Short mmCIF file of C-alpha atoms in Angstrom, two decimals:
data_model
loop_
_atom_site.label_atom_id
_atom_site.label_comp_id
_atom_site.label_asym_id
_atom_site.label_seq_id
_atom_site.Cartn_x
_atom_site.Cartn_y
_atom_site.Cartn_z
CA UNK A 1 8.60 15.39 11.29
CA UNK A 2 6.86 13.38 7.82
CA UNK A 3 8.27 9.75 8.29
CA UNK A 4 8.24 8.78 4.40
CA UNK A 5 8.82 11.82 1.97
CA UNK A 6 8.40 12.04 -1.73
CA UNK A 7 9.26 14.79 -4.24
CA UNK A 8 7.67 15.82 -6.13
CA UNK A 9 4.08 15.32 -5.22
CA UNK A 10 3.02 16.45 -8.99
CA UNK A 11 5.20 15.81 -12.05
CA UNK A 12 3.94 16.79 -15.63
CA UNK A 13 5.94 15.41 -18.39
CA UNK A 14 6.14 15.10 -22.16
CA UNK A 15 6.23 11.56 -23.71
CA UNK A 16 10.09 10.42 -24.07
CA UNK A 17 11.41 12.93 -21.07
CA UNK A 18 13.60 11.44 -18.32
CA UNK A 19 12.40 12.06 -14.65
CA UNK A 20 13.06 11.02 -11.34
CA UNK A 21 11.24 10.76 -8.21
CA UNK A 22 12.66 11.14 -4.67
CA UNK A 23 12.21 9.32 -1.36
CA UNK A 24 13.40 9.80 2.11
CA UNK A 25 12.66 7.93 5.16
CA UNK A 26 13.27 9.35 8.86
CA UNK A 27 11.74 6.08 10.63
CA UNK A 28 15.13 4.22 10.64
CA UNK A 29 14.03 1.56 8.76
CA UNK A 30 16.31 -0.93 6.86
CA UNK A 31 13.96 -1.57 3.61
CA UNK A 32 12.12 0.68 0.97
CA UNK A 33 9.78 0.16 -1.74
CA UNK A 34 8.07 1.47 -4.57
CA UNK A 35 4.73 0.61 -5.67
CA UNK A 36 2.87 2.00 -8.62
CA UNK A 37 -1.20 2.91 -8.49
CA UNK A 38 -2.88 2.84 -11.69
CA UNK A 39 -5.98 4.65 -12.50
CA UNK A 40 -7.78 1.81 -11.03
CA UNK A 41 -6.29 2.32 -7.84
CA UNK A 42 -4.49 -1.28 -7.80
CA UNK A 43 -1.72 -0.99 -6.15
CA UNK A 44 1.42 -3.32 -7.45
CA UNK A 45 5.05 -3.24 -5.91
CA UNK A 46 7.81 -2.52 -8.35
CA UNK A 47 10.94 -2.74 -6.16
CA UNK A 48 12.56 -3.19 -2.87
CA UNK A 49 15.42 -2.59 -1.65
CA UNK A 50 17.17 -3.54 1.88
CA UNK A 51 20.34 -2.07 3.14
CA UNK A 52 20.72 -0.33 -0.05
CA UNK A 53 20.75 -3.89 -1.64
CA UNK A 54 17.88 -4.40 -4.44
CA UNK A 55 15.59 -7.68 -2.95
CA UNK A 56 12.56 -7.00 -5.05
CA UNK A 57 12.48 -6.41 -8.83
CA UNK A 58 9.26 -7.57 -10.08
CA UNK A 59 8.56 -7.42 -13.89
CA UNK A 60 9.02 -3.64 -14.42
CA UNK A 61 10.17 -2.20 -18.00
CA UNK A 62 14.21 -1.48 -18.11
CA UNK A 63 13.36 2.31 -18.44
CA UNK A 64 12.42 2.19 -14.55
CA UNK A 65 15.62 2.13 -12.52
CA UNK A 66 15.59 2.74 -8.57
CA UNK A 67 18.84 3.69 -6.80
CA UNK A 68 19.34 3.48 -3.37
CA UNK A 69 22.29 5.65 -1.98
CA UNK A 70 21.72 5.02 1.69
CA UNK A 71 19.18 3.03 3.59
CA UNK A 72 17.36 6.25 4.23
CA UNK A 73 16.72 7.22 0.56
CA UNK A 74 15.13 5.45 -2.35
CA UNK A 75 15.03 7.18 -5.65
CA UNK A 76 13.15 6.53 -8.96
CA UNK A 77 14.67 7.12 -12.19
CA UNK A 78 12.10 6.59 -15.03
CA UNK A 79 13.62 7.05 -18.96
CA UNK A 80 11.78 7.55 -22.26
CA UNK A 81 8.22 8.23 -20.47
CA UNK A 82 5.31 6.87 -22.10
CA UNK A 83 1.73 7.98 -21.75
CA UNK A 84 0.97 4.40 -19.65
CA UNK A 85 3.36 5.50 -17.31
CA UNK A 86 1.21 7.93 -16.00
CA UNK A 87 0.33 6.79 -12.11
CA UNK A 88 0.57 7.60 -8.61
CA UNK A 89 3.96 6.21 -7.39
CA UNK A 90 4.12 5.58 -3.99
CA UNK A 91 7.05 4.97 -1.70
CA UNK A 92 7.29 3.11 1.49
CA UNK A 93 9.57 1.53 4.17
CA UNK A 94 9.82 -0.89 6.63
CA UNK A 95 11.53 -2.56 9.30
CA UNK A 96 12.55 -6.49 9.75
CA UNK A 97 10.22 -7.45 12.65
CA UNK A 98 9.11 -10.86 13.67
CA UNK A 99 11.16 -12.43 11.22
CA UNK A 100 9.46 -10.77 8.11
CA UNK A 101 9.81 -7.50 5.96
CA UNK A 102 6.09 -7.30 5.90
CA UNK A 103 5.55 -6.85 9.58
CA UNK A 104 4.64 -3.13 8.65
CA UNK A 105 4.64 -0.80 6.12
CA UNK A 106 4.62 3.34 6.36
CA UNK A 107 3.71 5.01 3.13
CA UNK A 108 4.68 8.19 1.43
CA UNK A 109 1.88 10.56 0.05
CA UNK A 110 2.68 9.65 -3.24
CA UNK A 111 3.89 11.28 -6.77
CA UNK A 112 1.44 11.89 -9.12
CA UNK A 113 3.05 11.29 -12.62
CA UNK A 114 0.91 12.55 -16.01
CA UNK A 115 2.72 12.01 -19.28
CA UNK A 116 1.31 13.83 -21.78
CA UNK B 1 2.38 -16.30 -3.85
CA UNK B 2 0.17 -14.83 -1.77
CA UNK B 3 -3.07 -12.80 -3.03
CA UNK B 4 -6.04 -10.50 -1.93
CA UNK B 5 -9.71 -10.60 -2.94
CA UNK B 6 -11.79 -7.72 -2.12
CA UNK B 7 -14.98 -8.79 -3.88
CA UNK B 8 -16.99 -5.12 -3.50
CA UNK B 9 -15.80 -2.45 -5.57
CA UNK B 10 -18.56 0.17 -4.23
CA UNK B 11 -20.41 -0.06 -0.94
CA UNK B 12 -22.87 3.28 0.07
CA UNK B 13 -23.60 3.23 3.74
CA UNK B 14 -25.82 5.42 5.57
CA UNK B 15 -24.38 7.67 7.91
CA UNK B 16 -24.47 6.10 11.80
CA UNK B 17 -25.20 2.64 9.61
CA UNK B 18 -22.84 -0.34 10.38
CA UNK B 19 -20.24 -1.06 7.89
CA UNK B 20 -18.65 -4.20 6.94
CA UNK B 21 -15.79 -4.85 4.07
CA UNK B 22 -14.88 -8.30 2.89
CA UNK B 23 -11.39 -9.17 2.17
CA UNK B 24 -10.18 -12.98 1.59
CA UNK B 25 -6.80 -13.93 1.00
CA UNK B 26 -4.53 -16.75 -0.05
CA UNK B 27 -1.16 -17.55 1.75
CA UNK B 28 0.26 -21.02 2.20
CA UNK B 29 1.39 -20.23 5.77
CA UNK B 30 0.53 -17.94 8.61
CA UNK B 31 -0.40 -14.43 6.73
CA UNK B 32 0.43 -10.82 8.08
CA UNK B 33 -2.79 -9.06 7.19
CA UNK B 34 -3.53 -5.34 7.06
CA UNK B 35 -6.38 -2.70 6.19
CA UNK B 36 -5.19 0.61 4.66
CA UNK B 37 -7.41 3.49 4.09
CA UNK B 38 -6.76 5.95 1.28
CA UNK B 39 -8.61 9.68 0.99
CA UNK B 40 -9.04 11.07 -2.05
CA UNK B 41 -5.47 12.80 -3.24
CA UNK B 42 -3.81 11.35 -0.05
CA UNK B 43 -1.22 8.38 0.60
CA UNK B 44 -2.14 5.01 2.51
CA UNK B 45 -2.64 5.43 6.13
CA UNK B 46 -2.61 1.82 8.45
CA UNK B 47 -6.06 0.93 9.81
CA UNK B 48 -5.06 -2.06 11.90
CA UNK B 49 -2.86 -5.02 11.50
CA UNK B 50 -3.17 -8.84 12.51
CA UNK B 51 0.17 -10.85 13.17
CA UNK B 52 -0.84 -13.58 15.61
CA UNK B 53 -2.99 -13.74 18.78
CA UNK B 54 -6.44 -12.53 19.29
CA UNK B 55 -8.16 -13.01 16.25
CA UNK B 56 -10.13 -9.54 16.69
CA UNK B 57 -8.27 -6.77 16.46
CA UNK B 58 -8.74 -3.01 17.03
CA UNK B 59 -7.53 -0.34 14.84
CA UNK B 60 -7.65 3.43 14.76
CA UNK B 61 -10.65 5.76 13.86
CA UNK B 62 -13.14 2.85 15.50
CA UNK B 63 -12.45 0.23 12.86
CA UNK B 64 -11.94 -3.69 13.62
CA UNK B 65 -11.49 -6.47 11.92
CA UNK B 66 -11.44 -10.33 12.57
CA UNK B 67 -8.98 -12.99 11.15
CA UNK B 68 -10.90 -16.25 10.03
CA UNK B 69 -8.46 -18.64 9.00
CA UNK B 70 -11.34 -21.43 8.25
CA UNK B 71 -12.51 -18.88 5.90
CA UNK B 72 -9.14 -17.05 4.92
CA UNK B 73 -10.90 -13.63 5.66
CA UNK B 74 -10.36 -10.66 7.45
CA UNK B 75 -13.33 -8.30 7.11
CA UNK B 76 -13.17 -4.91 8.21
CA UNK B 77 -15.94 -3.64 10.58
CA UNK B 78 -17.29 -0.31 12.09
CA UNK B 79 -20.24 0.30 14.24
CA UNK B 80 -21.31 3.31 13.24
CA UNK B 81 -19.72 4.92 9.96
CA UNK B 82 -18.99 8.80 9.69
CA UNK B 83 -19.06 10.84 6.50
CA UNK B 84 -15.43 11.56 6.84
CA UNK B 85 -14.79 7.82 6.61
CA UNK B 86 -15.73 7.97 2.76
CA UNK B 87 -12.56 6.70 1.06
CA UNK B 88 -10.71 4.13 -0.58
CA UNK B 89 -9.92 0.95 1.63
CA UNK B 90 -7.39 -1.66 0.97
CA UNK B 91 -6.81 -5.00 2.21
CA UNK B 92 -3.14 -6.09 2.21
CA UNK B 93 -1.57 -9.75 3.15
CA UNK B 94 2.18 -10.33 3.53
CA UNK B 95 4.25 -13.34 4.48
CA UNK B 96 5.56 -14.29 7.76
CA UNK B 97 8.86 -15.10 6.79
CA UNK B 98 11.76 -13.29 5.17
CA UNK B 99 11.55 -11.11 2.36
CA UNK B 100 8.13 -10.76 1.76
CA UNK B 101 6.07 -8.23 -0.20
CA UNK B 102 3.01 -6.43 0.64
CA UNK B 103 -0.07 -7.75 -1.86
CA UNK B 104 -2.86 -5.63 -1.91
CA UNK B 105 -6.47 -6.08 -2.83
CA UNK B 106 -8.36 -3.83 -5.52
CA UNK B 107 -9.82 -1.73 -2.90
CA UNK B 108 -13.31 -0.88 -1.97
CA UNK B 109 -14.83 2.66 -2.36
CA UNK B 110 -16.87 3.38 0.50
CA UNK B 111 -19.60 6.05 0.08
CA UNK B 112 -21.50 7.50 2.58
CA UNK B 113 -24.73 8.60 2.39
CA UNK B 114 -26.50 11.52 4.72
#
């Protein structure tokens, strides 16, 4: 019944490894997002996909690559992990409403990534 | 581009006392405004949102917020705080047209003392 689900919830890995985080939403929304929350709790958008098309791509290292196989799924793959990538990554979804995609976001519970 | 300022990093309130968390936004057109709450180790839960109409909006858990265009503010209030309200509170602003992202403030941590 979870509206936006992310896996895994926790991820501990060594520097240099490649890892993926998966996100799925069952709300029928057409837009999905990845946000990064740093150690100071600051939330910053990374990517957004609308109907599998990339629409927002903030200044994020090329090591981060989102993939959206369909509009219910948005995965985040990270290559060559660095210590500074340690953070909580949140997936979110929304549906165009009243002419805007910021009409209302539903967030997943987050993936805590720790790079050692 | 839109931005949000939450001037208070921490606020401590006694249980049963009233609460007001401040939020100021910057956006050139009509904003969409939100308050989210994040409990420790949890995701973000929507408390309330403002799109248009009545400038006083009611949310879940007894929270309300008032949109004041002249002050570019959207402050969150609760008349009587419960210990379970201790959490991180985020104000966010989104654009009212097109592919607009939601931009968050830096958050305010609410501590509730007995």
